[in-house]
Coordinates of C-alpha atoms in Angstrom, one line a residue:
M1 CA -69.4 -4.3 -3.1
V2 CA -65.7 -4.4 -2.0
R3 CA -64.2 -0.9 -1.4
H4 CA -60.5 -0.6 -0.8
Q5 CA -59.4 2.3 1.2
P6 CA -55.2 1.8 2.8
L7 CA -55.2 3.1 6.0
Q8 CA -51.6 5.0 5.1
Y9 CA -49.9 6.1 2.4
Y10 CA -46.0 5.6 2.4
E11 CA -43.3 6.9 0.0
P12 CA -40.8 4.1 -0.4
Q13 CA -37.7 4.5 0.8
L14 CA -35.5 2.0 -1.0
C15 CA -32.2 3.5 0.5
L16 CA -33.1 3.8 3.8
S17 CA -34.3 0.0 3.6
C18 CA -31.1 -1.1 2.7
L19 CA -29.1 0.9 5.3
T20 CA -31.3 -0.8 7.9
G21 CA -31.5 -4.2 6.5
I22 CA -27.6 -4.7 5.3
Y23 CA -26.7 -3.9 8.5
G24 CA -29.2 -5.2 10.6
C25 CA -31.2 -6.9 8.7
R26 CA -34.1 -4.8 9.4
W27 CA -36.3 -4.6 5.6
K28 CA -39.3 -4.0 6.9
R29 CA -40.7 0.0 7.7
Y30 CA -42.4 -1.4 11.6
Q31 CA -38.5 -2.9 12.4
R32 CA -36.8 0.6 12.2
S33 CA -36.7 3.0 14.9
H34 CA -35.7 6.8 16.3
D35 CA -35.0 5.5 19.5
D36 CA -31.9 5.9 20.7
T37 CA -29.2 3.4 20.4
T38 CA -28.5 1.2 23.2
P39 CA -25.8 1.3 25.2
W40 CA -24.8 -2.5 23.9
E41 CA -25.0 -1.4 20.1
R42 CA -22.6 1.3 21.1
L43 CA -20.3 -1.0 22.4
W44 CA -20.2 -2.9 19.2
F45 CA -19.7 0.1 17.0
L46 CA -16.6 1.3 19.5
L47 CA -15.8 -2.5 18.6
L48 CA -16.0 -1.9 14.6
T49 CA -14.6 1.3 14.6
F50 CA -11.5 -0.3 16.7
T51 CA -11.4 -3.2 14.1
F52 CA -11.6 -0.5 11.0
G53 CA -8.3 1.0 12.5
L54 CA -7.0 -2.2 13.4
T55 CA -7.3 -4.2 9.7
L56 CA -6.1 -0.5 8.4
T57 CA -2.9 -0.5 10.0
W58 CA -2.3 -4.4 8.9
L59 CA -3.7 -3.7 5.1
Y60 CA -1.0 -0.6 5.0
F61 CA 1.4 -3.2 6.4
W62 CA 1.6 -6.0 4.7
W63 CA 1.3 -3.5 1.0
D64 CA 4.0 -1.8 2.1
V65 CA 6.2 -5.3 3.1
H66 CA 5.8 -6.3 -0.8
N67 CA 9.4 -5.5 -1.0
D68 CA 9.7 -9.0 1.1
Y69 CA 7.4 -10.7 -0.2
D70 CA 10.1 -13.3 -1.7
E71 CA 11.9 -13.5 2.0
F72 CA 8.7 -14.1 4.0
N73 CA 7.7 -17.0 1.2
W74 CA 11.4 -18.0 1.7
Y75 CA 11.1 -17.8 5.6
L76 CA 7.9 -19.7 5.4
Y77 CA 9.4 -22.6 3.1
N78 CA 11.9 -23.2 5.6
R79 CA 9.2 -23.9 8.4
V80 CA 7.0 -25.4 6.3
G81 CA 9.4 -27.8 3.9
Y82 CA 7.5 -26.9 0.3
W83 CA 7.3 -23.4 -1.9
S84 CA 4.5 -21.6 -2.1
D85 CA 3.5 -18.1 -2.5
W86 CA 1.9 -17.4 0.5
S87 CA 1.9 -13.4 0.4
V88 CA -0.9 -12.6 -2.2
P89 CA -2.9 -15.0 -0.7
I90 CA -2.8 -13.1 2.9
L91 CA -3.2 -9.3 0.9
V92 CA -6.3 -10.8 -0.9
T93 CA -7.8 -12.0 2.3
T94 CA -6.5 -8.6 4.2
A95 CA -7.9 -6.3 1.5
T96 CA -11.3 -8.5 1.6
A97 CA -11.7 -8.3 5.4
F98 CA -10.7 -4.8 5.0
T99 CA -13.4 -3.7 3.0
Y100 CA -16.3 -6.0 4.6
I101 CA -15.2 -3.4 7.9
A102 CA -15.3 -0.3 5.7
G103 CA -18.4 -1.2 5.1
L104 CA -20.0 -1.9 8.3
L105 CA -18.8 1.2 9.5
V106 CA -20.0 3.2 6.7
L107 CA -23.5 2.0 7.4
A108 CA -23.1 2.6 10.8
L109 CA -22.2 6.3 10.3
C110 CA -24.8 6.5 7.9
H111 CA -27.3 5.3 10.8
I112 CA -26.3 8.4 12.5
V113 CA -26.4 10.7 10.0
V114 CA -30.1 9.9 9.2
G115 CA -31.8 9.5 13.1
Q116 CA -31.5 5.4 12.7
Q117 CA -31.2 3.6 15.6
M118 CA -28.1 1.1 15.2
N119 CA -28.7 -2.7 15.1
L120 CA -25.9 -4.9 14.2
H121 CA -27.1 -8.4 13.3
W122 CA -25.5 -11.1 14.6
L123 CA -23.8 -12.3 11.6
H124 CA -21.8 -9.2 11.1
K125 CA -21.1 -9.6 14.7
I126 CA -19.2 -13.1 14.8
G127 CA -17.5 -11.6 11.2
L128 CA -16.7 -9.0 13.3
V129 CA -15.1 -10.6 16.3
V130 CA -13.5 -13.4 13.6
I131 CA -11.7 -10.7 11.7
L132 CA -10.7 -8.8 15.2
G133 CA -9.2 -12.4 15.8
S134 CA -7.8 -12.9 13.1
T135 CA -6.0 -9.9 12.6
V136 CA -4.8 -9.7 16.2
V137 CA -3.4 -13.3 15.7
A138 CA -1.9 -12.3 12.5
M139 CA 0.2 -9.2 14.0
S140 CA 1.1 -10.9 16.9
A141 CA 3.0 -14.0 14.4
V142 CA 4.6 -10.9 12.7
A143 CA 5.5 -9.2 15.7
Q144 CA 7.3 -12.9 17.2
L145 CA 8.5 -14.1 14.0
W146 CA 9.0 -11.3 11.8
E147 CA 10.2 -8.9 14.5
D148 CA 12.2 -6.5 11.8
E149 CA 9.9 -6.3 9.8
W150 CA 7.9 -4.0 12.1
E151 CA 10.7 -1.4 11.1
V152 CA 9.4 -1.3 7.2
L153 CA 5.8 0.4 8.8
L154 CA 7.9 3.5 10.0
I155 CA 10.5 3.6 7.4
S156 CA 7.3 3.7 4.3
L157 CA 6.2 6.8 7.0
Q158 CA 9.0 8.8 6.2
G159 CA 7.5 8.6 2.4
T160 CA 4.0 8.6 3.1
S161 CA 3.0 10.8 5.8
P162 CA 2.8 13.7 4.1
F163 CA -0.1 12.1 1.8
L164 CA -1.2 10.1 4.8
H165 CA -1.6 13.5 6.7
L166 CA -3.8 15.4 3.9
G167 CA -5.8 12.1 3.7
G168 CA -6.2 12.5 7.6
L169 CA -7.6 15.7 7.1
A170 CA -10.0 15.1 4.3
A171 CA -11.2 12.0 6.3
V172 CA -11.5 14.5 9.8
T173 CA -13.8 17.0 7.3
M174 CA -15.7 14.7 6.1
L175 CA -16.8 13.5 9.7
S176 CA -17.3 17.0 11.0
W177 CA -20.8 16.2 9.0
I178 CA -21.8 13.4 11.7
V179 CA -20.3 15.6 14.6
A180 CA -21.9 18.9 13.8
G181 CA -25.9 16.8 12.9
Q182 CA -25.0 15.2 16.8
F183 CA -24.2 18.4 18.0
A184 CA -27.2 20.3 16.7
R185 CA -29.1 17.8 18.0
A186 CA -28.0 17.2 20.9
E187 CA -30.7 18.8 23.9
R188 CA -28.1 19.6 27.2
S189 CA -25.3 22.1 26.4
S190 CA -22.5 19.8 29.0
S191 CA -23.1 16.8 25.8
Q192 CA -22.2 19.9 23.6
V193 CA -19.8 21.0 25.4
T194 CA -18.1 17.7 25.8
M195 CA -18.8 16.6 21.8
L196 CA -17.0 19.8 20.5
G197 CA -14.0 19.9 22.8
I198 CA -13.1 15.5 22.1
F199 CA -13.8 16.8 18.4
F200 CA -11.3 19.9 17.7
T201 CA -9.4 18.0 20.4
V202 CA -8.5 15.7 17.8
V203 CA -8.7 18.3 14.6
F204 CA -6.2 20.3 16.2
A205 CA -4.4 17.5 16.9
L206 CA -4.0 16.6 13.5
Y207 CA -3.2 19.8 12.0
L208 CA 0.0 19.9 14.2
V209 CA 1.1 16.1 13.3
P210 CA 3.5 18.0 10.6
L211 CA 6.0 19.2 13.1
T212 CA 6.5 15.8 13.9
I213 CA 6.9 14.4 10.1
S214 CA 10.8 13.8 9.3
S215 CA 11.0 12.8 5.4
P216 CA 14.3 12.5 3.9
C217 CA 12.6 13.7 0.5
I218 CA 11.5 17.2 1.7
M219 CA 14.6 18.6 1.0
E220 CA 16.1 21.0 -1.7
K221 CA 16.5 19.3 -5.3
K222 CA 19.8 20.9 -5.4
N223 CA 20.8 18.9 -2.6
L224 CA 19.6 15.8 -4.1
G225 CA 22.9 13.1 -4.0
P226 CA 23.6 11.0 -7.0
K227 CA 21.7 7.7 -8.1
P228 CA 22.4 4.6 -5.8
V229 CA 24.1 2.5 -8.0
L230 CA 22.4 -1.0 -8.4
I231 CA 24.1 -4.6 -7.3
G232 CA 21.7 -7.5 -8.8
H233 CA 20.9 -9.9 -6.0
R234 CA 21.8 -13.4 -7.5
G235 CA 21.6 -11.9 -11.3
A236 CA 18.4 -11.0 -12.3
P237 CA 16.0 -13.4 -10.3
M238 CA 13.0 -11.7 -11.4
L239 CA 14.2 -12.3 -15.6
A240 CA 15.6 -15.9 -14.9
P241 CA 16.4 -18.7 -12.4
E242 CA 18.5 -17.2 -10.1
H243 CA 22.2 -18.5 -9.6
T244 CA 22.5 -19.5 -13.2
L245 CA 24.0 -18.1 -16.0
M246 CA 21.5 -16.7 -17.7
S247 CA 20.1 -14.7 -14.4
F248 CA 23.6 -13.3 -14.5
R249 CA 24.0 -12.3 -18.0
K250 CA 20.7 -10.6 -17.6
A251 CA 22.0 -8.5 -14.9
L252 CA 25.3 -7.3 -16.5
E253 CA 22.8 -6.7 -19.4
Q254 CA 21.6 -4.1 -17.6
K255 CA 25.1 -2.5 -17.1
L256 CA 25.0 -2.9 -13.1
Y257 CA 27.3 -1.5 -10.9
G258 CA 27.7 -5.2 -9.2
I259 CA 26.5 -8.8 -8.9
Q260 CA 25.3 -10.3 -5.5
A261 CA 26.4 -14.6 -5.5
D262 CA 26.4 -16.9 -2.2
V263 CA 29.6 -19.7 -3.2
T264 CA 29.2 -22.9 -1.6
I265 CA 32.1 -25.9 -2.4
S266 CA 30.9 -29.4 -3.9
L267 CA 32.3 -32.7 -1.6
D268 CA 34.9 -32.6 -4.0
G269 CA 35.9 -29.5 -4.1
V270 CA 34.1 -27.3 -6.8
P271 CA 32.9 -24.0 -5.7
F272 CA 29.6 -23.0 -6.7
L273 CA 26.4 -21.0 -6.2
M274 CA 23.7 -22.0 -4.4
H275 CA 21.7 -20.1 -1.6
D276 CA 19.5 -22.9 0.1
A277 CA 21.4 -25.6 2.4
T278 CA 19.5 -28.4 0.0
L279 CA 18.5 -28.4 -3.6
R280 CA 15.1 -29.2 -3.1
R281 CA 13.4 -24.9 -4.0
T282 CA 16.1 -24.9 -7.0
T283 CA 16.6 -28.0 -8.6
N284 CA 15.0 -30.8 -9.9
V285 CA 16.8 -32.9 -7.3
E286 CA 13.4 -34.4 -6.4
Q287 CA 12.7 -36.1 -9.7
A288 CA 16.4 -36.5 -10.7
F289 CA 17.7 -38.1 -7.4
P290 CA 15.1 -38.9 -4.6
E291 CA 17.0 -40.2 -2.1
L292 CA 19.7 -36.8 -2.3
A293 CA 16.9 -34.5 -2.1
R294 CA 17.0 -33.8 1.6
R295 CA 21.2 -33.8 1.7
P296 CA 23.2 -30.3 2.0
A297 CA 24.4 -29.4 -1.1
S298 CA 27.5 -29.1 -0.3
M299 CA 27.8 -33.2 0.4
L300 CA 26.9 -34.0 -3.6
N301 CA 30.0 -34.3 -6.3
W302 CA 30.1 -31.6 -9.0
T303 CA 29.6 -34.1 -11.6
V304 CA 25.8 -35.1 -10.1
L305 CA 25.3 -31.2 -9.7
Q306 CA 25.6 -31.1 -13.2
R307 CA 23.1 -33.1 -14.3
L308 CA 20.5 -31.3 -11.9
N309 CA 18.3 -28.8 -14.1
A310 CA 17.5 -25.4 -12.0
G311 CA 15.8 -23.4 -14.5
Q312 CA 12.5 -25.5 -14.4
W313 CA 11.6 -24.5 -10.8
F314 CA 11.6 -21.0 -11.9
L315 CA 8.7 -21.4 -14.7
K316 CA 6.6 -23.4 -12.7
T317 CA 6.4 -21.5 -9.2
D318 CA 6.9 -18.1 -10.9
P319 CA 8.3 -16.5 -7.6
F320 CA 8.5 -12.9 -8.5
W321 CA 5.2 -13.5 -11.0
T322 CA 7.1 -12.2 -14.3
A323 CA 7.8 -16.0 -15.6
S324 CA 4.5 -15.1 -18.1
S325 CA 6.7 -11.8 -19.6
L326 CA 9.4 -13.9 -20.6
S327 CA 9.9 -14.1 -24.5
P328 CA 9.4 -18.1 -26.2
S329 CA 13.5 -17.1 -26.5
D330 CA 14.5 -16.5 -22.7
H331 CA 11.5 -19.1 -22.0
R332 CA 13.3 -21.9 -23.6
E333 CA 16.6 -20.9 -21.9
A334 CA 15.6 -20.4 -18.6
Q335 CA 13.4 -24.4 -19.0
N336 CA 17.8 -25.4 -19.5
Q337 CA 19.5 -23.7 -16.9
S338 CA 21.7 -26.1 -14.9
I339 CA 23.7 -24.9 -11.6
C340 CA 26.2 -22.4 -12.1
S341 CA 30.0 -22.7 -10.9
L342 CA 32.4 -20.2 -10.0
D343 CA 34.4 -20.1 -12.6
E344 CA 31.7 -19.7 -15.2
L345 CA 30.5 -16.6 -12.8
L346 CA 34.0 -15.2 -12.9
E347 CA 34.4 -16.1 -16.8
L348 CA 31.2 -13.7 -17.2
A349 CA 31.4 -11.0 -15.3
K350 CA 35.6 -10.5 -15.4
G351 CA 36.2 -6.6 -16.7
N352 CA 32.2 -6.3 -16.4
A353 CA 30.9 -5.9 -12.8
T354 CA 31.9 -5.7 -9.0
L355 CA 31.5 -9.1 -7.1
L356 CA 29.8 -9.0 -3.5
L357 CA 30.9 -12.9 -2.6
N358 CA 29.4 -14.4 0.3
L359 CA 30.6 -17.5 1.6
R360 CA 28.1 -20.6 3.1
E361 CA 29.9 -23.3 5.2
P362 CA 30.1 -26.6 4.6
P363 CA 29.3 -28.9 7.1
R364 CA 31.1 -29.9 9.6
D365 CA 31.7 -33.3 8.2
H366 CA 32.4 -31.9 5.0
P367 CA 36.2 -32.9 3.5
F368 CA 36.8 -29.4 2.9
R369 CA 35.3 -27.9 5.9
S370 CA 39.0 -26.1 6.8
S371 CA 40.0 -25.1 3.8
F372 CA 37.0 -24.2 1.7
I373 CA 37.9 -20.5 2.1
N374 CA 41.2 -21.2 0.9
V375 CA 40.0 -23.0 -2.1
T376 CA 37.7 -19.9 -2.9
L377 CA 40.4 -17.7 -2.8
E378 CA 42.6 -19.9 -5.4
T379 CA 39.7 -20.2 -7.7
L380 CA 39.1 -16.1 -7.4
L381 CA 43.0 -15.9 -8.2
R382 CA 43.9 -18.4 -10.8
S383 CA 40.7 -16.8 -12.9
G384 CA 42.6 -13.3 -13.3
F385 CA 39.8 -11.1 -11.7
P386 CA 40.2 -7.8 -10.6
Q387 CA 40.9 -7.3 -6.7
H388 CA 39.8 -4.2 -6.7
Q389 CA 36.3 -5.7 -7.9
V390 CA 35.5 -8.0 -5.3
M391 CA 33.5 -7.3 -2.3
W392 CA 34.3 -9.9 0.0
L393 CA 31.7 -10.4 2.5
P394 CA 33.2 -13.5 5.1
N395 CA 34.2 -12.9 8.4
R396 CA 36.1 -15.8 8.8
Q397 CA 39.5 -15.2 8.2
R398 CA 40.2 -12.1 7.0
P399 CA 43.4 -10.9 8.3
F400 CA 44.3 -14.1 5.9
V401 CA 42.5 -13.2 3.1
R402 CA 43.3 -9.9 3.3
K403 CA 47.3 -11.0 3.2
V404 CA 46.4 -13.1 0.1
A405 CA 43.8 -10.9 -1.6
P406 CA 45.0 -7.0 -0.7
G407 CA 43.1 -5.9 -2.9
F408 CA 39.9 -7.1 -2.0
Q409 CA 37.0 -4.6 -1.0
Q410 CA 36.6 -5.8 2.6
T411 CA 32.8 -5.9 3.9
A412 CA 31.4 -6.4 6.8
G413 CA 28.4 -7.6 7.3
S414 CA 26.9 -6.4 10.8
K415 CA 27.1 -2.6 12.2
E416 CA 30.2 -2.7 14.5
A417 CA 32.1 -0.1 16.3
L418 CA 34.5 2.7 14.4
A419 CA 37.6 1.1 16.3
S420 CA 36.5 -3.1 15.1
L421 CA 35.8 -1.4 11.9
R422 CA 39.4 0.3 11.3
R423 CA 41.0 -3.3 13.1
G424 CA 39.5 -4.8 10.5
H425 CA 40.5 -2.8 7.4
I426 CA 36.7 -2.8 6.5
Q427 CA 36.1 -0.2 3.7
R428 CA 32.1 -0.9 3.0
L429 CA 29.3 -2.1 5.4
N430 CA 26.3 -4.6 4.0
L431 CA 23.6 -4.5 6.0
R432 CA 19.6 -5.0 6.0
Y433 CA 17.7 -1.3 4.9
T434 CA 15.6 -1.5 8.2
Q435 CA 19.2 -1.8 9.9
V436 CA 20.8 2.1 9.5
S437 CA 18.9 5.4 10.1
S438 CA 19.9 8.2 8.2
Q439 CA 22.1 9.7 10.8
E440 CA 24.4 6.3 10.7
L441 CA 24.6 6.9 7.1
R442 CA 26.1 10.2 7.6
D443 CA 28.3 8.8 10.4
Y444 CA 29.5 6.3 8.3
A445 CA 30.0 8.8 5.2
S446 CA 31.9 10.9 7.3
W447 CA 34.5 7.7 8.1
N448 CA 34.7 7.2 4.2
L449 CA 32.4 4.0 4.4
S450 CA 30.0 3.1 2.0
V451 CA 27.4 1.3 3.0
N452 CA 25.0 -1.1 0.8
L453 CA 21.8 -2.2 1.3
Y454 CA 19.6 -5.3 0.4
T455 CA 17.3 -6.3 -0.6
V456 CA 15.3 -3.1 -2.5
N457 CA 13.1 -4.0 -4.8
A458 CA 10.1 -1.3 -4.7
P459 CA 10.3 1.8 -6.3
W460 CA 9.0 3.4 -3.4
L461 CA 11.9 2.4 -1.2
F462 CA 14.6 3.0 -3.4
S463 CA 13.6 6.7 -3.9
L464 CA 13.2 7.3 0.1
L465 CA 16.8 5.4 0.2
W466 CA 18.0 7.8 -2.7
C467 CA 17.1 10.9 -1.1
T468 CA 18.5 9.4 2.4
G469 CA 22.0 9.4 0.4
V470 CA 22.4 5.8 -0.2
P471 CA 25.3 4.8 -1.9
S472 CA 24.1 1.1 -3.3
V473 CA 21.7 -1.4 -3.1
T474 CA 21.4 -4.7 -3.6
S475 CA 17.7 -5.3 -5.7
D476 CA 15.9 -8.6 -7.3
N477 CA 14.3 -5.8 -9.2
S478 CA 17.3 -4.0 -10.8
H479 CA 15.7 -4.0 -14.4
I480 CA 13.0 -1.4 -13.3
L481 CA 14.6 0.3 -10.6
S482 CA 17.6 1.2 -13.5
Q483 CA 14.8 3.0 -14.9
V484 CA 14.0 5.0 -12.1
P485 CA 15.0 8.6 -13.7
S486 CA 14.5 10.2 -10.4
P487 CA 12.9 10.1 -6.5
L488 CA 9.2 9.5 -6.7
W489 CA 9.0 12.7 -5.1
I490 CA 10.9 15.2 -3.9
M491 CA 9.4 18.8 -2.3
P492 CA 11.0 21.8 -1.0
P493 CA 10.7 22.7 2.6
D494 CA 8.8 25.7 2.0
E495 CA 6.7 24.2 -0.8
Y496 CA 5.6 21.6 1.9
C497 CA 5.1 24.1 4.7
L498 CA 2.9 25.9 2.4
M499 CA 0.8 22.7 1.7
W500 CA 0.7 21.8 5.0
V501 CA -0.7 25.1 6.3
T502 CA -3.2 25.9 2.9
A503 CA -4.3 22.0 3.6
D504 CA -5.3 23.1 7.3
L505 CA -7.0 26.6 6.8
I506 CA -8.8 25.0 4.1
S507 CA -10.0 21.9 6.0
F508 CA -10.6 24.5 9.1
T509 CA -12.7 27.0 6.9
L510 CA -15.2 23.8 5.9
I511 CA -15.8 22.2 9.7
V512 CA -16.6 25.7 10.6
G513 CA -18.8 26.1 7.9
I514 CA -20.4 22.6 8.4
F515 CA -20.9 23.3 12.0
V516 CA -22.5 26.6 11.6
F517 CA -24.6 25.0 8.4
Q518 CA -26.0 22.0 10.6
K519 CA -26.8 24.5 13.6
W520 CA -29.1 26.5 11.7
R521 CA -30.5 23.4 9.7
L522 CA -31.2 21.5 12.7
G523 CA -30.1 23.3 15.7
G524 CA -33.7 25.6 15.9
I525 CA -36.1 22.5 15.1
R526 CA -37.6 19.6 17.5
S527 CA -40.2 18.2 14.8
Y528 CA -41.5 14.7 15.6
N529 CA -43.0 12.4 13.1
P530 CA -45.8 10.1 14.3
E531 CA -45.0 7.6 12.5
Q532 CA -41.8 7.6 14.1
I533 CA -43.4 7.5 17.3
M534 CA -45.8 4.6 16.2
L535 CA -43.5 3.1 15.1
S536 CA -40.7 3.6 17.9
A537 CA -43.2 2.6 20.4
A538 CA -44.3 -0.9 18.6
V539 CA -40.5 -2.0 18.0
R540 CA -40.2 -2.5 21.5
R541 CA -43.0 -5.0 21.5
T542 CA -42.2 -8.6 20.2
S543 CA -45.3 -10.7 20.5
R544 CA -46.8 -12.1 17.7
D545 CA -50.3 -10.4 17.7
V546 CA -48.8 -6.7 18.0
S547 CA -46.8 -7.6 15.1
I548 CA -49.6 -8.6 13.1
M549 CA -51.0 -5.6 13.7
K550 CA -48.6 -3.7 13.0
E551 CA -48.2 -5.0 9.3
K552 CA -51.7 -4.6 8.9
L553 CA -51.0 -0.9 10.0
I554 CA -48.7 0.2 7.5
F555 CA -49.5 -2.7 4.4
S556 CA -52.7 -4.2 4.3
E557 CA -55.8 -2.8 2.8
I558 CA -59.4 -2.4 4.6
S559 CA -62.1 -4.9 3.2
N560 CA -66.1 -4.8 3.2
G561 CA -66.8 -1.3 3.0
V562 CA -65.3 -0.6 6.5
E563 CA -63.8 3.2 7.1
V564 CA -61.0 4.1 9.5
S565 CA -60.4 7.3 10.6
D566 CA -57.3 9.5 9.8
E567 CA -56.8 9.0 13.7
F568 CA -56.6 5.7 14.1
S569 CA -54.6 5.2 10.7
M570 CA -51.5 7.3 12.6
C571 CA -52.0 5.5 16.0
S572 CA -49.7 2.8 17.2
D573 CA -50.5 -0.7 18.9
S574 CA -50.1 1.3 22.0
S575 CA -52.3 4.0 20.9
Y576 CA -55.5 1.3 19.4
D577 CA -55.1 -0.3 22.8
T578 CA -56.1 3.4 24.6
Y579 CA -58.5 4.0 21.5
A580 CA -60.6 0.6 22.4
N581 CA -60.5 1.1 26.2
S582 CA -61.9 4.7 25.6
T583 CA -64.8 3.3 23.8
A584 CA -65.8 0.6 26.2
T585 CA -66.5 4.0 28.6
P586 CA -69.7 5.1 28.7
G587 CA -68.2 8.6 27.4
G588 CA -66.0 7.1 24.2
P589 CA -66.4 8.1 21.2
Q590 CA -68.8 5.4 20.3
G591 CA -70.6 5.2 23.1
G592 CA -69.7 1.6 24.7
S593 CA -68.2 -1.6 24.4
S594 CA -70.1 -3.2 21.4
Q595 CA -69.2 -0.5 19.0
A596 CA -65.6 -1.4 20.4
K597 CA -65.5 -4.9 19.6
T598 CA -67.3 -4.5 16.7
F599 CA -64.4 -2.4 15.2
T600 CA -61.9 -4.6 16.9
D601 CA -63.3 -7.4 15.6
R602 CA -63.4 -5.6 12.0
V603 CA -59.3 -4.6 12.3
G604 CA -58.6 -8.2 13.2
H605 CA -60.0 -9.7 10.2

């Protein structure tokens, strides 16, 4: 008769197995260890923490710049030669990489909490290095090719820093549980003092961060200025193909203050509206006239331009992910749009909106190269469009323009000294939103200069500029911004100070309580589980025989009616060697080597 008796009963530890298995592929009990983490693995943990911070910064940056995704796609279009929405794949890839790194960091911290030795699997190490390298390359590329965009990060912090501070407090408070546990387990006073000093230095520095926060939305509500007026960027390009009559009509339906348009001139002297140098992105020229696809738009006659379709590309590429929201009638109308002339725009907008006009200079061999400004002015004056509703942006021949059309609002496209602005009779500035500070806006207002900022699409950015006191903005997203009733958030300084101090006090109280509790729970206890000692000792040995022995010690059952003492059932492989040696001596437990050999053979089976 065969009697089975387990060597040792082990309670299932599914969570611990998943923790060590996912992080280091240590799924079996004997593979785990409570030894101190090796210096090499600590270095990998530091690298993991650094990568987490870097990917978090990159994800935050890329989420912030969704205001400029169209600008980014257009920039890459000029580089690679075809249009594609690169922004969303980058965002998804970044979010995936960050989630992966954050998951590894959480697993590593859990190892610290439960006292397990960290041993990051080599596949995770490869993934960590790849993500770190890719993030560094991406950030370096943006710094070189899109340098101004890093200003968006600083601007966004003006709107999000009060809430990021609260998030930081929550994170450091939760992290204090781990730090307090390590503090309570530390045996050396010097280690405890160092740990305590570093942690609380970080904590108190975080508590004082609000002293450096300067947000225009921290203000009394009574001091909030009027809502910035909106200028439709090339019409309403999220609702219709840009620079088409449909786009301009959609903008006028929203009762916007103005419309922005880019004017160029055809080979036969007809001013028309086009932003790009060629027709490839916004027309079907590659299908209709393949031989003309690479030719500058201004080097074609108006009769040829009129034959092109300027709406199908919008439905096909869907640059703002809004084409699916069009009604069936709007869909049909967008599909049949053509290139819009300046005359058509003037007729549509006369008396309804201000025009912000930017002129695109034709190539050197263009027949109207030297007179395109004159032709454009003649078209404007002949239409009877009110001069005071024209914001004239070109800097070329400005004295001549002032003489011919004295009612135009002279608008500069760059920052200049006050004396230079006054000599040019500049009334307005048209600047990118990253190019002007709050102090400069106040200075321009004191000089009686109105500032228009472009291109503002995100509600958070619009709210921030509203609090700053910007008079007007140019937007692709005017149909959404026109519905924003007030800034997303505005807080009086006293309320913010109260929120800041309260959050700091709550955090400090919780941290002190956690340290006291962890010290009481762990500080006076120095217990060691024999099983942990056994497995920690055994895990260092990698021979096949030792691995087999550890498996049998934990999981196998003894057959053939052999009983094993509790003493042996708890011993490690090193303890087993000691036991065998002791039985080989006359004074051993069984009195001789023959008994030890028999015992060894039976266990080997």
